[in-house]
PDB file of C-alpha atoms and ligand atoms in Angstrom:
ATOM      1  CA  MET A   1       0.000   0.000   0.000  1.00 50.00           C
ATOM      2  CA  LYS A   2       1.269   3.462  -0.885  1.00 56.00           C
ATOM      3  CA  HIS A   3       2.253   5.524   2.158  1.00 70.00           C
ATOM      4  CA  LYS A   4      -0.218   8.322   2.775  1.00 89.00           C
ATOM      5  CA  MET A   5       1.028  11.732   3.791  1.00 97.00           C
ATOM      6  CA  LYS A   6      -1.145  14.531   5.128  1.00 97.00           C
ATOM      7  CA  VAL A   7      -0.539  18.180   4.311  1.00 98.00           C
ATOM      8  CA  ILE A   8      -1.909  20.696   6.787  1.00 98.00           C
ATOM      9  CA  ASN A   9      -1.905  24.472   6.467  1.00 98.00           C
ATOM     10  CA  SER A  10      -3.797  25.547   9.559  1.00 98.00           C
ATOM     11  CA  ILE A  11      -2.318  25.776  13.049  1.00 98.00           C
ATOM     12  CA  GLN A  12      -5.596  24.770  14.646  1.00 98.00           C
ATOM     13  CA  GLN A  13      -5.849  21.629  12.556  1.00 98.00           C
ATOM     14  CA  MET A  14      -2.211  20.865  13.228  1.00 98.00           C
ATOM     15  CA  LYS A  15      -2.720  21.039  16.992  1.00 97.00           C
ATOM     16  CA  LYS A  16      -5.738  18.722  16.676  1.00 97.00           C
ATOM     17  CA  MET A  17      -3.667  16.132  14.836  1.00 96.00           C
ATOM     18  CA  ILE A  18      -0.871  16.389  17.371  1.00 97.00           C
ATOM     19  CA  HIS A  19      -3.278  15.829  20.249  1.00 96.00           C
ATOM     20  CA  ARG A  20      -4.574  12.742  18.494  1.00 95.00           C
ATOM     21  CA  TYR A  21      -1.020  11.346  18.158  1.00 94.00           C
ATOM     22  CA  LYS A  22      -0.190  12.201  21.742  1.00 94.00           C
ATOM     23  CA  LYS A  23      -3.350  10.554  23.074  1.00 96.00           C
ATOM     24  CA  GLN A  24      -2.240   7.349  21.404  1.00 95.00           C
ATOM     25  CA  GLY A  25       1.101   7.702  23.196  1.00 96.00           C
ATOM     26  CA  GLU A  26       2.987   8.147  19.917  1.00 97.00           C
ATOM     27  CA  THR A  27       6.388   9.842  19.773  1.00 98.00           C
ATOM     28  CA  ILE A  28       6.797  12.688  17.303  1.00 98.00           C
ATOM     29  CA  GLY A  29       9.961  13.420  15.363  1.00 98.00           C
ATOM     30  CA  PHE A  30      10.032  16.937  13.954  1.00 98.00           C
ATOM     31  CA  VAL A  31      12.010  18.146  10.935  1.00 99.00           C
ATOM     32  CA  PRO A  32      11.744  21.914  10.373  1.00 98.00           C
ATOM     33  CA  THR A  33      12.668  23.056   6.846  1.00 98.00           C
ATOM     34  CA  MET A  34      12.255  25.883   4.382  1.00 98.00           C
ATOM     35  CA  GLY A  35      11.452  23.393   1.614  1.00 98.00           C
ATOM     36  CA  TYR A  36      13.070  22.842  -1.773  1.00 98.00           C
ATOM     37  CA  LEU A  37      14.043  19.519  -0.305  1.00 98.00           C
ATOM     38  CA  HIS A  38      17.280  17.682  -0.985  1.00 98.00           C
ATOM     39  CA  GLU A  39      19.112  14.702   0.483  1.00 98.00           C
ATOM     40  CA  GLY A  40      20.272  16.761   3.477  1.00 98.00           C
ATOM     41  CA  HIS A  41      16.663  17.251   4.573  1.00 98.00           C
ATOM     42  CA  LEU A  42      15.915  13.610   3.804  1.00 98.00           C
ATOM     43  CA  ALA A  43      18.756  12.466   6.097  1.00 98.00           C
ATOM     44  CA  LEU A  44      16.977  14.305   8.921  1.00 98.00           C
ATOM     45  CA  VAL A  45      13.728  12.537   8.008  1.00 98.00           C
ATOM     46  CA  LYS A  46      15.449   9.156   7.900  1.00 98.00           C
ATOM     47  CA  GLN A  47      16.864   9.569  11.376  1.00 98.00           C
ATOM     48  CA  ALA A  48      13.536  10.924  12.661  1.00 98.00           C
ATOM     49  CA  LYS A  49      11.727   7.865  11.270  1.00 98.00           C
ATOM     50  CA  GLU A  50      14.146   5.508  12.934  1.00 98.00           C
ATOM     51  CA  GLU A  51      13.647   7.121  16.323  1.00 98.00           C
ATOM     52  CA  ASN A  52       9.932   8.064  16.414  1.00 98.00           C
ATOM     53  CA  ASP A  53       6.442   6.767  15.617  1.00 98.00           C
ATOM     54  CA  PHE A  54       5.428   9.808  13.557  1.00 97.00           C
ATOM     55  CA  VAL A  55       7.435  12.259  11.516  1.00 98.00           C
ATOM     56  CA  VAL A  56       6.213  15.812  11.061  1.00 98.00           C
ATOM     57  CA  MET A  57       8.021  18.087   8.623  1.00 98.00           C
ATOM     58  CA  SER A  58       7.351  21.797   8.440  1.00 98.00           C
ATOM     59  CA  ILE A  59       7.911  23.666   5.195  1.00 98.00           C
ATOM     60  CA  PHE A  60       7.940  27.392   5.749  1.00 98.00           C
ATOM     61  CA  VAL A  61      10.196  30.027   4.246  1.00 98.00           C
ATOM     62  CA  ASN A  62      10.368  32.169   7.340  1.00 98.00           C
ATOM     63  CA  PRO A  63      10.452  35.891   6.467  1.00 98.00           C
ATOM     64  CA  ALA A  64      11.540  36.741  10.023  1.00 97.00           C
ATOM     65  CA  GLN A  65      14.972  35.232   9.471  1.00 97.00           C
ATOM     66  CA  PHE A  66      15.755  37.126   6.264  1.00 97.00           C
ATOM     67  CA  GLY A  67      17.232  40.607   6.430  1.00 96.00           C
ATOM     68  CA  PRO A  68      16.484  43.467   4.043  1.00 95.00           C
ATOM     69  CA  GLY A  69      18.161  42.819   0.701  1.00 93.00           C
ATOM     70  CA  GLU A  70      18.536  39.092   1.396  1.00 95.00           C
ATOM     71  CA  ASP A  71      17.009  36.373  -0.768  1.00 95.00           C
ATOM     72  CA  TYR A  72      13.551  35.879   0.808  1.00 97.00           C
ATOM     73  CA  GLU A  73      11.752  36.621  -2.471  1.00 96.00           C
ATOM     74  CA  THR A  74      14.011  34.490  -4.625  1.00 95.00           C
ATOM     75  CA  TYR A  75      14.511  31.603  -2.178  1.00 97.00           C
ATOM     76  CA  PRO A  76      13.795  28.474  -4.288  1.00 97.00           C
ATOM     77  CA  ARG A  77      10.342  26.942  -3.798  1.00 97.00           C
ATOM     78  CA  ASN A  78       8.626  23.880  -5.295  1.00 98.00           C
ATOM     79  CA  GLU A  79       5.691  22.482  -3.324  1.00 97.00           C
ATOM     80  CA  GLN A  80       4.744  19.583  -5.566  1.00 97.00           C
ATOM     81  CA  ARG A  81       8.277  18.276  -5.745  1.00 98.00           C
ATOM     82  CA  ASP A  82       8.648  18.677  -1.973  1.00 98.00           C
ATOM     83  CA  PHE A  83       5.443  16.699  -1.355  1.00 98.00           C
ATOM     84  CA  ALA A  84       6.643  13.898  -3.625  1.00 98.00           C
ATOM     85  CA  LEU A  85      10.046  13.703  -1.910  1.00 98.00           C
ATOM     86  CA  ALA A  86       8.569  13.907   1.580  1.00 98.00           C
ATOM     87  CA  THR A  87       6.024  11.165   0.754  1.00 98.00           C
ATOM     88  CA  GLU A  88       8.741   8.940  -0.614  1.00 98.00           C
ATOM     89  CA  ALA A  89      10.897   9.517   2.481  1.00 98.00           C
ATOM     90  CA  GLY A  90       8.016   8.442   4.713  1.00 98.00           C
ATOM     91  CA  VAL A  91       7.027  11.769   6.288  1.00 98.00           C
ATOM     92  CA  ASN A  92       3.604  11.329   7.932  1.00 98.00           C
ATOM     93  CA  LEU A  93       2.559  14.937   8.028  1.00 98.00           C
ATOM     94  CA  VAL A  94       3.707  18.113   6.327  1.00 98.00           C
ATOM     95  CA  PHE A  95       2.852  21.351   8.076  1.00 98.00           C
ATOM     96  CA  MET A  96       2.881  24.164   5.570  1.00 98.00           C
ATOM     97  CA  PRO A  97       1.374  27.363   6.942  1.00 98.00           C
ATOM     98  CA  ASP A  98       1.392  30.620   4.992  1.00 98.00           C
ATOM     99  CA  VAL A  99       2.932  33.806   6.358  1.00 98.00           C
ATOM    100  CA  VAL A 100      -0.393  35.240   7.599  1.00 98.00           C
ATOM    101  CA  GLU A 101      -1.164  32.013   9.457  1.00 98.00           C
ATOM    102  CA  MET A 102       2.223  32.137  11.203  1.00 98.00           C
ATOM    103  CA  TYR A 103       2.427  35.891  11.731  1.00 98.00           C
ATOM    104  CA  PRO A 104      -1.128  37.296  11.832  1.00 97.00           C
ATOM    105  CA  ARG A 105       0.103  40.532  13.385  1.00 96.00           C
ATOM    106  CA  GLU A 106       3.380  42.206  14.101  1.00 93.00           C
ATOM    107  CA  SER A 107       4.989  40.708  17.178  1.00 90.00           C
ATOM    108  CA  THR A 108       5.618  42.926  20.150  1.00 92.00           C
ATOM    109  CA  ILE A 109       7.655  40.387  22.072  1.00 95.00           C
ATOM    110  CA  HIS A 110      11.063  39.472  20.719  1.00 94.00           C
ATOM    111  CA  ILE A 111      13.486  36.727  21.482  1.00 95.00           C
ATOM    112  CA  SER A 112      17.150  37.366  21.110  1.00 95.00           C
ATOM    113  CA  PRO A 113      19.912  34.823  21.050  1.00 97.00           C
ATOM    114  CA  GLY A 114      22.867  35.295  23.364  1.00 94.00           C
ATOM    115  CA  ASN A 115      26.599  35.379  22.742  1.00 96.00           C
ATOM    116  CA  GLN A 116      26.543  32.498  20.314  1.00 98.00           C
ATOM    117  CA  ALA A 117      25.016  34.876  17.762  1.00 98.00           C
ATOM    118  CA  ASN A 118      27.966  37.279  18.070  1.00 97.00           C
ATOM    119  CA  ALA A 119      30.039  35.325  15.565  1.00 98.00           C
ATOM    120  CA  LEU A 120      29.889  33.811  12.089  1.00 97.00           C
ATOM    121  CA  CYS A 121      26.509  34.331  10.357  1.00 97.00           C
ATOM    122  CA  GLY A 122      25.211  36.316  13.334  1.00 96.00           C
ATOM    123  CA  MET A 123      27.693  39.066  12.456  1.00 96.00           C
ATOM    124  CA  SER A 124      26.857  39.323   8.774  1.00 95.00           C
ATOM    125  CA  ARG A 125      23.129  38.664   9.145  1.00 96.00           C
ATOM    126  CA  PRO A 126      21.951  40.845  12.046  1.00 96.00           C
ATOM    127  CA  GLY A 127      18.605  39.645  13.404  1.00 97.00           C
ATOM    128  CA  HIS A 128      18.803  36.339  11.537  1.00 98.00           C
ATOM    129  CA  PHE A 129      18.896  34.148  14.639  1.00 98.00           C
ATOM    130  CA  ASP A 130      16.181  36.218  16.352  1.00 98.00           C
ATOM    131  CA  GLY A 131      13.972  35.204  13.434  1.00 98.00           C
ATOM    132  CA  VAL A 132      15.085  31.579  13.632  1.00 98.00           C
ATOM    133  CA  LEU A 133      14.287  31.370  17.352  1.00 98.00           C
ATOM    134  CA  LYS A 134      10.945  33.061  16.835  1.00 98.00           C
ATOM    135  CA  VAL A 135       9.774  30.518  14.279  1.00 98.00           C
ATOM    136  CA  ILE A 136      11.256  27.570  16.156  1.00 98.00           C
ATOM    137  CA  LEU A 137       9.521  28.579  19.387  1.00 98.00           C
ATOM    138  CA  LYS A 138       6.194  28.821  17.588  1.00 98.00           C
ATOM    139  CA  LEU A 139       6.708  25.505  15.811  1.00 98.00           C
ATOM    140  CA  PHE A 140       7.736  23.731  19.018  1.00 98.00           C
ATOM    141  CA  ASN A 141       4.562  24.978  20.698  1.00 98.00           C
ATOM    142  CA  MET A 142       2.389  23.840  17.795  1.00 98.00           C
ATOM    143  CA  ILE A 143       3.992  20.452  17.238  1.00 98.00           C
ATOM    144  CA  GLU A 144       5.230  19.472  20.728  1.00 98.00           C
ATOM    145  CA  PRO A 145       7.880  17.195  19.237  1.00 98.00           C
ATOM    146  CA  THR A 146       9.470  14.413  21.243  1.00 98.00           C
ATOM    147  CA  ARG A 147      12.652  14.882  19.231  1.00 98.00           C
ATOM    148  CA  SER A 148      13.661  17.616  16.771  1.00 99.00           C
ATOM    149  CA  TYR A 149      16.207  17.165  13.998  1.00 99.00           C
ATOM    150  CA  PHE A 150      18.727  19.758  12.853  1.00 98.00           C
ATOM    151  CA  GLY A 151      21.565  19.552  10.357  1.00 98.00           C
ATOM    152  CA  MET A 152      25.151  20.201  11.374  1.00 98.00           C
ATOM    153  CA  LYS A 153      25.558  22.110   8.127  1.00 98.00           C
ATOM    154  CA  ASP A 154      23.913  24.989  10.000  1.00 98.00           C
ATOM    155  CA  ALA A 155      26.137  24.485  13.020  1.00 98.00           C
ATOM    156  CA  GLN A 156      25.591  27.916  14.530  1.00 98.00           C
ATOM    157  CA  GLN A 157      21.816  27.545  14.279  1.00 98.00           C
ATOM    158  CA  LEU A 158      22.075  24.135  15.919  1.00 98.00           C
ATOM    159  CA  ALA A 159      24.262  25.460  18.749  1.00 98.00           C
ATOM    160  CA  ILE A 160      21.887  28.362  19.440  1.00 98.00           C
ATOM    161  CA  ILE A 161      18.821  26.107  19.386  1.00 98.00           C
ATOM    162  CA  GLU A 162      20.481  23.667  21.792  1.00 98.00           C
ATOM    163  CA  THR A 163      21.071  26.552  24.209  1.00 98.00           C
ATOM    164  CA  PHE A 164      17.512  27.827  23.709  1.00 98.00           C
ATOM    165  CA  VAL A 165      16.055  24.415  24.558  1.00 98.00           C
ATOM    166  CA  GLU A 166      18.268  24.054  27.593  1.00 98.00           C
ATOM    167  CA  ASP A 167      17.719  27.595  28.900  1.00 97.00           C
ATOM    168  CA  PHE A 168      13.940  27.451  28.572  1.00 97.00           C
ATOM    169  CA  ASN A 169      13.328  23.768  29.380  1.00 98.00           C
ATOM    170  CA  PHE A 170      11.564  22.792  26.174  1.00 98.00           C
ATOM    171  CA  ASN A 171      10.289  19.233  26.209  1.00 97.00           C
ATOM    172  CA  THR A 172      12.045  18.230  23.039  1.00 98.00           C
ATOM    173  CA  GLU A 173      15.332  16.486  22.498  1.00 98.00           C
ATOM    174  CA  ILE A 174      17.568  18.117  19.903  1.00 98.00           C
ATOM    175  CA  ARG A 175      19.221  15.628  17.573  1.00 98.00           C
ATOM    176  CA  ARG A 176      22.267  16.565  15.461  1.00 98.00           C
ATOM    177  CA  VAL A 177      22.458  15.154  11.923  1.00 98.00           C
ATOM    178  CA  PRO A 178      25.751  15.160   9.960  1.00 98.00           C
ATOM    179  CA  THR A 179      26.083  17.221   6.776  1.00 98.00           C
ATOM    180  CA  VAL A 180      25.154  15.485   3.534  1.00 98.00           C
ATOM    181  CA  ARG A 181      27.387  16.382   0.589  1.00 98.00           C
ATOM    182  CA  GLU A 182      27.482  16.100  -3.187  1.00 98.00           C
ATOM    183  CA  ALA A 183      30.015  13.632  -4.609  1.00 98.00           C
ATOM    184  CA  ASP A 184      32.496  16.507  -5.049  1.00 98.00           C
ATOM    185  CA  GLY A 185      32.174  17.570  -1.405  1.00 98.00           C
ATOM    186  CA  LEU A 186      29.879  20.565  -1.793  1.00 98.00           C
ATOM    187  CA  ALA A 187      27.381  20.601   1.082  1.00 98.00           C
ATOM    188  CA  LYS A 188      23.856  20.044  -0.222  1.00 98.00           C
ATOM    189  CA  SER A 189      21.812  23.199   0.001  1.00 98.00           C
ATOM    190  CA  SER A 190      18.563  24.487  -1.474  1.00 97.00           C
ATOM    191  CA  ARG A 191      20.561  27.515  -2.525  1.00 97.00           C
ATOM    192  CA  ASN A 192      23.009  25.552  -4.712  1.00 97.00           C
ATOM    193  CA  VAL A 193      20.594  25.877  -7.669  1.00 97.00           C
ATOM    194  CA  ARG A 194      21.212  29.609  -7.637  1.00 96.00           C
ATOM    195  CA  LEU A 195      24.895  29.177  -8.514  1.00 98.00           C
ATOM    196  CA  SER A 196      25.951  29.787 -12.116  1.00 98.00           C
ATOM    197  CA  ALA A 197      27.607  26.844 -13.900  1.00 98.00           C
ATOM    198  CA  GLU A 198      30.980  28.423 -13.301  1.00 97.00           C
ATOM    199  CA  GLU A 199      30.314  29.060  -9.623  1.00 98.00           C
ATOM    200  CA  ARG A 200      29.026  25.500  -9.212  1.00 98.00           C
ATOM    201  CA  ASN A 201      32.398  24.269 -10.538  1.00 98.00           C
ATOM    202  CA  GLU A 202      34.244  26.449  -8.049  1.00 97.00           C
ATOM    203  CA  ALA A 203      32.053  25.791  -5.010  1.00 98.00           C
ATOM    204  CA  PRO A 204      33.626  22.456  -3.923  1.00 98.00           C
ATOM    205  CA  ILE A 205      36.728  24.468  -3.005  1.00 98.00           C
ATOM    206  CA  ILE A 206      34.896  25.472   0.188  1.00 98.00           C
ATOM    207  CA  TYR A 207      34.921  21.933   1.554  1.00 98.00           C
ATOM    208  CA  GLN A 208      38.433  21.353   0.215  1.00 98.00           C
ATOM    209  CA  ALA A 209      39.569  24.408   2.147  1.00 98.00           C
ATOM    210  CA  LEU A 210      37.863  23.202   5.335  1.00 98.00           C
ATOM    211  CA  THR A 211      39.464  19.788   4.919  1.00 98.00           C
ATOM    212  CA  LEU A 212      42.851  21.430   4.459  1.00 98.00           C
ATOM    213  CA  GLY A 213      42.223  23.587   7.533  1.00 98.00           C
ATOM    214  CA  LYS A 214      41.410  20.487   9.541  1.00 98.00           C
ATOM    215  CA  GLN A 215      44.704  18.850   8.526  1.00 98.00           C
ATOM    216  CA  VAL A 216      46.687  21.976   9.298  1.00 98.00           C
ATOM    217  CA  PHE A 217      44.973  22.363  12.647  1.00 97.00           C
ATOM    218  CA  LEU A 218      45.522  18.748  13.626  1.00 96.00           C
ATOM    219  CA  GLU A 219      49.186  18.930  12.660  1.00 97.00           C
ATOM    220  CA  THR A 220      50.049  22.327  14.101  1.00 96.00           C
ATOM    221  CA  GLN A 221      47.303  23.176  16.649  1.00 95.00           C
ATOM    222  CA  ASP A 222      47.585  26.610  15.086  1.00 96.00           C
ATOM    223  CA  GLY A 223      44.149  28.074  14.315  1.00 96.00           C
ATOM    224  CA  GLU A 224      45.520  31.174  12.650  1.00 97.00           C
ATOM    225  CA  GLU A 225      47.689  29.175  10.307  1.00 98.00           C
ATOM    226  CA  ALA A 226      44.710  26.970   9.435  1.00 98.00           C
ATOM    227  CA  GLU A 227      42.602  30.075   8.729  1.00 98.00           C
ATOM    228  CA  LYS A 228      45.318  31.578   6.574  1.00 98.00           C
ATOM    229  CA  GLN A 229      45.712  28.489   4.429  1.00 98.00           C
ATOM    230  CA  MET A 230      41.952  27.976   4.035  1.00 98.00           C
ATOM    231  CA  ARG A 231      41.487  31.594   3.031  1.00 98.00           C
ATOM    232  CA  GLN A 232      44.300  31.432   0.509  1.00 98.00           C
ATOM    233  CA  LEU A 233      42.978  28.279  -1.150  1.00 98.00           C
ATOM    234  CA  ILE A 234      39.549  29.854  -1.639  1.00 98.00           C
ATOM    235  CA  GLU A 235      40.860  33.212  -2.780  1.00 98.00           C
ATOM    236  CA  GLU A 236      43.040  31.540  -5.407  1.00 97.00           C
ATOM    237  CA  ASN A 237      40.356  29.230  -6.721  1.00 97.00           C
ATOM    238  CA  SER A 238      37.033  30.996  -6.506  1.00 96.00           C
ATOM    239  CA  SER A 239      35.293  34.134  -7.699  1.00 96.00           C
ATOM    240  CA  GLY A 240      33.216  34.048  -4.511  1.00 97.00           C
ATOM    241  CA  LYS A 241      34.030  36.528  -1.779  1.00 98.00           C
ATOM    242  CA  ILE A 242      34.862  35.182   1.660  1.00 98.00           C
ATOM    243  CA  ASP A 243      32.465  36.525   4.271  1.00 98.00           C
ATOM    244  CA  TYR A 244      34.176  34.682   7.135  1.00 98.00           C
ATOM    245  CA  MET A 245      36.622  31.854   7.554  1.00 98.00           C
ATOM    246  CA  THR A 246      37.211  31.099  11.201  1.00 97.00           C
ATOM    247  CA  VAL A 247      38.281  28.535  13.763  1.00 98.00           C
ATOM    248  CA  LEU A 248      36.288  28.727  17.023  1.00 98.00           C
ATOM    249  CA  ASP A 249      35.296  26.686  20.058  1.00 98.00           C
ATOM    250  CA  TYR A 250      32.100  24.699  19.489  1.00 98.00           C
ATOM    251  CA  PRO A 251      29.349  25.089  20.588  1.00 98.00           C
ATOM    252  CA  SER A 252      30.212  28.293  22.516  1.00 98.00           C
ATOM    253  CA  LEU A 253      31.503  29.962  19.301  1.00 98.00           C
ATOM    254  CA  LYS A 254      34.021  31.854  21.393  1.00 98.00           C
ATOM    255  CA  LYS A 255      37.769  31.754  20.771  1.00 97.00           C
ATOM    256  CA  TRP A 256      39.002  28.192  20.978  1.00 97.00           C
ATOM    257  CA  THR A 257      41.441  27.356  23.754  1.00 96.00           C
ATOM    258  CA  ARG A 258      43.619  24.424  24.747  1.00 92.00           C
ATOM    259  CA  SER A 259      40.753  23.177  26.887  1.00 94.00           C
ATOM    260  CA  SER A 260      38.197  23.217  24.050  1.00 96.00           C
ATOM    261  CA  SER A 261      36.755  19.769  23.487  1.00 96.00           C
ATOM    262  CA  GLU A 262      35.270  20.577  20.105  1.00 97.00           C
ATOM    263  CA  ILE A 263      36.271  23.200  17.590  1.00 97.00           C
ATOM    264  CA  ILE A 264      34.552  24.372  14.451  1.00 98.00           C
ATOM    265  CA  LEU A 265      36.173  25.436  11.200  1.00 98.00           C
ATOM    266  CA  ALA A 266      33.472  27.533   9.561  1.00 98.00           C
ATOM    267  CA  CYS A 267      33.189  29.393   6.326  1.00 98.00           C
ATOM    268  CA  ALA A 268      30.749  31.582   4.385  1.00 98.00           C
ATOM    269  CA  VAL A 269      31.324  32.568   0.783  1.00 98.00           C
ATOM    270  CA  GLN A 270      29.241  35.096  -1.112  1.00 98.00           C
ATOM    271  CA  PHE A 271      28.728  34.285  -4.787  1.00 98.00           C
ATOM    272  CA  GLU A 272      26.883  36.568  -7.145  1.00 96.00           C
ATOM    273  CA  LYS A 273      23.334  35.497  -6.292  1.00 94.00           C
ATOM    274  CA  THR A 274      23.846  33.279  -3.325  1.00 95.00           C
ATOM    275  CA  ARG A 275      25.789  32.845  -0.147  1.00 96.00           C
ATOM    276  CA  LEU A 276      27.061  29.392   0.831  1.00 98.00           C
ATOM    277  CA  ILE A 277      28.065  28.219   4.286  1.00 98.00           C
ATOM    278  CA  ASP A 278      29.856  25.090   5.420  1.00 98.00           C
ATOM    279  CA  ASN A 279      31.841  23.810   8.378  1.00 98.00           C
ATOM    280  CA  ILE A 280      33.765  20.947   9.877  1.00 98.00           C
ATOM    281  CA  ILE A 281      33.480  20.177  13.584  1.00 98.00           C
ATOM    282  CA  LEU A 282      36.489  18.497  15.149  1.00 97.00           C
ATOM    283  CA  LYS A 283      36.528  16.668  18.431  1.00 95.00           C
ATOM    284  CA  ILE A 284      39.819  17.449  20.110  1.00 89.00           C
ATOM    285  CA  LYS A 285      41.136  16.372  23.444  1.00 72.00           C
ATOM    286  CA  GLY A 286      40.937  18.997  26.175  1.00 54.00           C
TER     287      GLY A 286
HETATM  288  P1  AMP B   1      16.707  24.626   5.504  1.00 90.72           P
HETATM  289  O1  AMP B   1      15.540  24.133   4.705  1.00 90.72           O
HETATM  290  O2  AMP B   1      17.882  25.004   4.676  1.00 90.72           O
HETATM  291  O3  AMP B   1      16.314  25.649   6.534  1.00 90.72           O
HETATM  292  O4  AMP B   1      17.224  23.383   6.343  1.00 90.72           O
HETATM  293  C1  AMP B   1      16.357  22.630   7.155  1.00 90.72           C
HETATM  294  C2  AMP B   1      17.178  21.690   7.992  1.00 90.72           C
HETATM  295  O5  AMP B   1      17.932  20.830   7.136  1.00 90.72           O
HETATM  296  C3  AMP B   1      18.191  22.394   8.892  1.00 90.72           C
HETATM  297  O6  AMP B   1      18.250  21.727  10.137  1.00 90.72           O
HETATM  298  C4  AMP B   1      19.469  22.235   8.125  1.00 90.72           C
HETATM  299  O7  AMP B   1      20.611  22.267   8.945  1.00 90.72           O
HETATM  300  C5  AMP B   1      19.281  20.868   7.508  1.00 90.72           C
HETATM  301  N1  AMP B   1      20.165  20.725   6.332  1.00 90.72           N
HETATM  302  C6  AMP B   1      20.267  21.565   5.283  1.00 90.72           C
HETATM  303  N2  AMP B   1      21.228  21.128   4.427  1.00 90.72           N
HETATM  304  C7  AMP B   1      21.749  20.010   4.973  1.00 90.72           C
HETATM  305  C8  AMP B   1      22.784  19.097   4.583  1.00 90.72           C
HETATM  306  N3  AMP B   1      23.478  19.263   3.466  1.00 90.72           N
HETATM  307  N4  AMP B   1      23.057  18.052   5.398  1.00 90.72           N
HETATM  308  C9  AMP B   1      22.364  17.872   6.559  1.00 90.72           C
HETATM  309  N5  AMP B   1      21.376  18.697   6.968  1.00 90.72           N
HETATM  310  C10 AMP B   1      21.070  19.750   6.194  1.00 90.72           C
END
């Protein structure tokens, strides 16, 4: 029998469904996305299916997390293709509200992330993580997930959400899912379709640079040297402009120290129409 997937647009209906699941004692795995699905999203679904009775995916391009002049309008969208992929992956329910349903009026209460937003994308996209937390808080309240799945590709987002959940005692367990890549190393992203053919050829240099940085760091324990070599490799091989290229402690996103147990090598590159991010997280001994 073909797997049946429900698509719900209304919050009220969504809450009704969730109460039905909960009454039956079912666990809910939640995968928040902005759609235009790819294998990265599907890896989150796969893990969610393995660990829960029901999988709920949200598809919502969240205007609150885009700044003025960013790509909210041109962010790639394709509902029918998303439904087909989500059905095939075994998602039970897609929650796809429109902007008015999610934000019926201007909010007067704001949530702001702490220090973890004072680095990386938080620096170049002011307000971005405020918008992420706003939508995540609303979605958590609507869906009441047992477990919620986030990709390590967006490592800063993941770190901030982990802190959010801990600080405010949300009843959901945050699960980290490793980055899924193309065969040439480029991290899968909905935004990759916005690269020109030439940029697409250059883009794998980002992961090559991070891999080089990892080697340099492991050999020398010298973060600055790793940064320098990563930067140089990208500058020499790509038309994209480096927004940041940094080695930091993870998940604090402060300067790394000898007692750091994990560090992140993180990079953002601005191409003509799109900005790509990627990272490698290294477990190091304290
Ligand atoms: P997005 O639709 O880009 O907001 O992403 C939705 C979720 O999918 C986030 O938790 C992302 O971190 C995750 N994700 C996006 N790309 C990848 C990838 N290449 N590998 C693993 N997870 C990903």
